[in-house]
Coordinates of C-alpha atoms in Angstrom, one line a residue:
M1 CA 236.5 108.7 5.4
A2 CA 233.7 106.1 5.0
T3 CA 230.9 106.8 2.7
S4 CA 227.7 108.1 4.5
L5 CA 224.7 105.9 5.2
S6 CA 222.3 108.7 5.4
H7 CA 220.4 107.5 2.3
L8 CA 219.7 104.2 3.9
F9 CA 219.5 105.3 7.8
P10 CA 217.4 108.4 8.4
P11 CA 219.3 111.0 10.8
V12 CA 217.8 109.6 14.1
P13 CA 219.9 110.3 17.1
L14 CA 222.1 107.4 18.3
T15 CA 221.2 105.8 21.7
T16 CA 222.3 102.3 21.6
V17 CA 225.6 100.7 20.4
L18 CA 225.7 97.0 20.1
F19 CA 228.9 94.9 19.8
D20 CA 229.7 91.3 19.1
L21 CA 232.0 90.0 21.7
D22 CA 234.5 87.4 20.4
D23 CA 237.0 89.2 18.0
T24 CA 235.3 92.4 18.4
L25 CA 236.0 93.2 22.0
F26 CA 237.6 90.2 23.1
D27 CA 240.8 89.0 21.4
H28 CA 239.8 85.3 20.8
I29 CA 242.4 85.0 17.8
G30 CA 245.4 86.2 20.0
T31 CA 244.2 84.5 23.2
A32 CA 243.8 81.0 21.1
R33 CA 247.2 81.5 19.5
A34 CA 248.8 81.9 22.9
A35 CA 246.9 79.2 24.6
L36 CA 247.8 76.7 21.7
A37 CA 251.3 77.6 21.6
A38 CA 251.5 76.7 25.3
T39 CA 249.5 73.6 24.8
A40 CA 252.0 72.5 22.0
A41 CA 255.0 73.4 24.2
A42 CA 253.8 70.9 27.1
D43 CA 253.4 67.9 24.8
A44 CA 256.6 66.5 23.1
R45 CA 254.3 65.0 20.2
L46 CA 253.3 68.5 19.3
Q47 CA 256.6 70.4 19.8
A48 CA 257.5 69.7 16.2
A49 CA 254.3 70.9 14.8
D50 CA 254.5 74.1 12.8
P51 CA 252.6 76.7 14.9
E52 CA 250.9 78.4 12.1
A53 CA 249.7 75.1 10.5
L54 CA 248.4 73.9 13.8
Y55 CA 246.6 77.2 14.5
Q56 CA 244.9 77.2 11.2
H57 CA 243.8 73.7 11.7
Y58 CA 242.4 74.6 15.1
S59 CA 240.6 77.7 13.7
E60 CA 239.1 75.7 10.9
L61 CA 237.9 72.8 13.2
L62 CA 236.6 75.5 15.6
E63 CA 234.6 77.2 12.7
E64 CA 233.2 73.9 11.4
I65 CA 232.2 72.4 14.9
H66 CA 230.9 75.4 16.5
A67 CA 228.4 75.8 13.5
Q68 CA 227.3 72.3 14.4
L69 CA 227.1 73.2 18.0
L70 CA 224.9 76.2 17.4
A71 CA 222.7 73.9 15.5
G72 CA 222.2 71.4 18.3
R73 CA 224.1 68.6 17.2
Y74 CA 226.5 68.5 19.9
T75 CA 226.9 69.7 23.6
Y76 CA 229.6 72.2 24.4
E77 CA 231.9 69.1 26.1
E78 CA 231.2 66.9 22.8
A79 CA 232.2 69.6 20.5
R80 CA 235.5 70.5 22.4
Q81 CA 236.4 66.8 22.5
L82 CA 235.7 66.1 18.8
R83 CA 237.6 69.4 17.8
F84 CA 240.8 68.0 19.9
E85 CA 240.4 64.6 18.7
R86 CA 240.6 65.7 15.0
L87 CA 243.2 68.5 15.8
L88 CA 245.8 66.1 17.7
G89 CA 245.1 62.8 15.9
P90 CA 247.7 63.6 13.2
Y91 CA 250.3 64.1 16.0
G92 CA 249.7 60.5 17.6
V93 CA 247.4 61.8 20.4
G94 CA 244.5 59.2 20.6
A95 CA 241.0 59.7 21.4
V96 CA 241.5 58.4 25.0
E97 CA 244.0 61.1 25.6
A98 CA 242.5 64.0 23.7
P99 CA 240.1 65.1 26.6
A100 CA 242.7 65.6 29.1
V101 CA 244.7 67.7 26.6
A102 CA 241.5 69.7 25.6
Q103 CA 240.9 70.3 29.3
A104 CA 244.4 71.5 29.8
H105 CA 244.3 73.9 26.8
Y106 CA 240.9 75.3 27.9
G107 CA 242.5 76.1 31.4
R108 CA 245.3 77.9 29.6
Y109 CA 242.8 79.7 27.2
Q110 CA 240.9 80.9 30.3
Q111 CA 244.0 82.3 32.0
L112 CA 245.3 83.9 28.9
R113 CA 242.0 85.8 27.8
R114 CA 242.6 89.5 27.0
P115 CA 240.5 92.1 25.4
L116 CA 241.4 93.8 22.0
P117 CA 243.6 97.0 22.2
G118 CA 241.3 99.8 22.9
A119 CA 238.1 97.8 23.7
L120 CA 238.1 98.7 27.4
A121 CA 238.7 102.5 26.7
L122 CA 236.0 102.6 24.1
L123 CA 233.3 101.2 26.2
E124 CA 234.4 103.4 29.1
A125 CA 234.0 106.4 26.7
L126 CA 230.6 105.3 25.2
K127 CA 229.1 104.3 28.5
P128 CA 228.0 107.6 29.9
H129 CA 226.5 108.5 26.7
Y130 CA 224.9 105.5 25.1
R131 CA 223.2 102.2 26.1
I132 CA 225.7 99.4 25.3
G133 CA 224.6 95.9 24.4
I134 CA 226.5 92.5 23.6
V135 CA 225.0 90.1 20.9
T136 CA 226.8 87.1 20.7
N137 CA 226.7 83.4 19.4
N138 CA 227.7 81.6 22.3
R139 CA 226.8 80.1 25.7
T140 CA 225.5 82.7 28.4
V141 CA 227.6 81.3 31.3
E142 CA 230.8 81.5 29.1
Q143 CA 230.2 85.1 27.8
V144 CA 229.4 86.4 31.4
D145 CA 232.5 84.8 32.8
K146 CA 234.4 86.2 30.0
L147 CA 232.9 90.0 30.4
R148 CA 233.8 89.7 34.1
H149 CA 237.4 88.5 33.4
L150 CA 237.8 91.2 30.9
G151 CA 236.5 93.9 33.4
M152 CA 233.6 94.8 30.9
E153 CA 230.7 93.4 32.9
P154 CA 230.0 97.0 34.6
L155 CA 230.2 98.6 31.1
V156 CA 227.4 96.6 29.5
D157 CA 223.9 97.1 29.9
A158 CA 222.7 94.0 28.3
L159 CA 224.1 90.7 27.2
V160 CA 222.0 88.8 24.5
T161 CA 223.3 85.2 23.7
S162 CA 222.2 82.8 20.9
E163 CA 221.6 80.2 23.9
D164 CA 219.2 82.4 25.6
V165 CA 217.4 83.6 22.4
G166 CA 217.4 80.3 20.8
V167 CA 218.7 81.2 17.5
P168 CA 222.2 82.6 16.2
K169 CA 223.0 85.9 14.3
P170 CA 222.4 86.6 11.6
D171 CA 218.8 85.6 12.6
P172 CA 216.7 88.9 13.0
R173 CA 215.2 87.6 16.4
I174 CA 218.6 87.9 18.3
F175 CA 219.0 91.6 17.3
Q176 CA 215.3 92.3 17.9
A177 CA 215.8 90.6 21.3
A178 CA 218.7 92.9 22.1
L179 CA 216.7 96.1 20.9
A180 CA 213.9 95.0 23.3
R181 CA 216.4 94.5 26.2
L182 CA 217.8 98.0 25.7
G183 CA 214.5 99.6 24.6
A184 CA 215.8 101.0 21.4
R185 CA 214.7 101.2 17.6
P186 CA 216.8 99.7 15.0
A187 CA 217.3 103.3 13.5
E188 CA 218.9 104.4 16.8
A189 CA 221.4 101.7 17.0
V190 CA 224.7 100.7 15.6
L191 CA 226.3 97.3 15.7
V192 CA 230.0 96.6 15.6
G193 CA 231.3 93.2 14.7
D194 CA 234.0 91.2 12.9
N195 CA 231.7 88.6 11.1
W196 CA 230.4 89.8 7.8
T197 CA 227.5 87.6 7.5
A198 CA 226.6 87.3 11.2
D199 CA 227.2 90.7 12.3
V200 CA 227.0 93.0 9.1
L201 CA 224.3 91.3 7.2
G202 CA 222.5 90.5 10.3
A203 CA 222.3 94.0 11.3
L204 CA 221.4 95.3 7.8
G205 CA 218.6 92.7 7.9
V206 CA 216.8 94.4 10.8
G207 CA 217.8 97.9 9.8
I208 CA 220.6 98.6 12.3
R209 CA 223.7 100.4 11.0
P210 CA 226.6 98.0 10.9
V211 CA 230.3 98.9 11.5
W212 CA 232.4 96.1 10.3
L213 CA 235.6 95.4 12.4
N214 CA 238.0 94.2 9.6
R215 CA 241.3 93.6 11.1
T216 CA 242.4 91.5 8.3
G217 CA 242.1 93.9 5.6
A218 CA 239.7 91.5 3.7
P219 CA 237.9 93.0 0.7
R220 CA 234.7 94.9 1.6
P221 CA 231.6 93.4 -0.2
L222 CA 229.7 96.3 0.3
A223 CA 231.3 99.7 -0.3
H224 CA 228.6 101.7 1.8
V225 CA 229.2 99.9 4.9
Q226 CA 231.5 101.7 7.4
E227 CA 234.6 99.7 8.6
L228 CA 237.4 99.9 11.3
T229 CA 240.6 98.2 11.1
G230 CA 240.9 98.1 15.1
L231 CA 239.5 99.9 18.1
V232 CA 242.5 102.5 18.3
P233 CA 242.7 105.4 18.1
L234 CA 239.8 106.2 20.2
P235 CA 238.8 109.5 18.6
A236 CA 238.6 108.2 15.1
V237 CA 236.8 105.1 16.2
W238 CA 234.5 106.9 18.3
Q239 CA 233.6 109.2 15.1
T240 CA 233.0 106.1 12.9
I241 CA 230.6 104.7 15.5
T242 CA 228.7 107.6 16.6
G243 CA 229.0 110.0 13.7
R244 CA 230.3 112.7 16.1
T245 CA 233.5 114.1 16.9
Y246 CA 235.2 112.8 20.1
A247 CA 235.5 115.6 22.7
G248 CA 237.3 113.6 25.3
V249 CA 236.4 111.7 28.4
G250 CA 233.7 113.2 30.6
A251 CA 232.7 115.7 27.7
P252 CA 228.9 116.0 26.9
V253 CA 227.7 114.6 23.4
G254 CA 226.3 116.9 21.4

């Protein structure tokens, strides 16, 4: 059982559960791996590439260029083209061809999008009892479409994006905007997210209790922060997030 945070967060009744979206509710890593494998299989120049090395390079470029995108250095189209130029260049795919490969890959990614195991069941269980918000560093239109595709849109009360607020996590203003949208105080909210800096430290910075979704088993920098290794089984995840025993679907929350 995770260490209690009662000494840091007063026992105020929980009203609001905030989530990151990518790699917290939406399985970006699994979707990206599947889409990249399909893209490699469709191009003879990429078929000999080591799948793990290709994905790791893709992931590193995504992290690097997405940060520059959030800083306003590139548009989304420019960022995607640059990412694929750098990813595919070593395999003989030139800058002229890269946009077409990138567009085909994006289409596969869109089709293959899937939630993390347990994500939908968790939202469905929480929805009758708590206000649910998404706080995400991404474009609004992309995240709205993602929620619709995943069947999560009816389960979310507020979507707050870095694009709309004008600052990314861990800036306090994006969390404050989410709380304002949901009519919640920091002490009555919890945030579940996979990124230690953006989600955990960002939440701590405004007085929201964080729960770290640590699917890789990485060392936990702060022992008092609660963590999850996945979103199943539902009763254990529910208890970590809400601090209450799970009584089953439709049961009242005491």
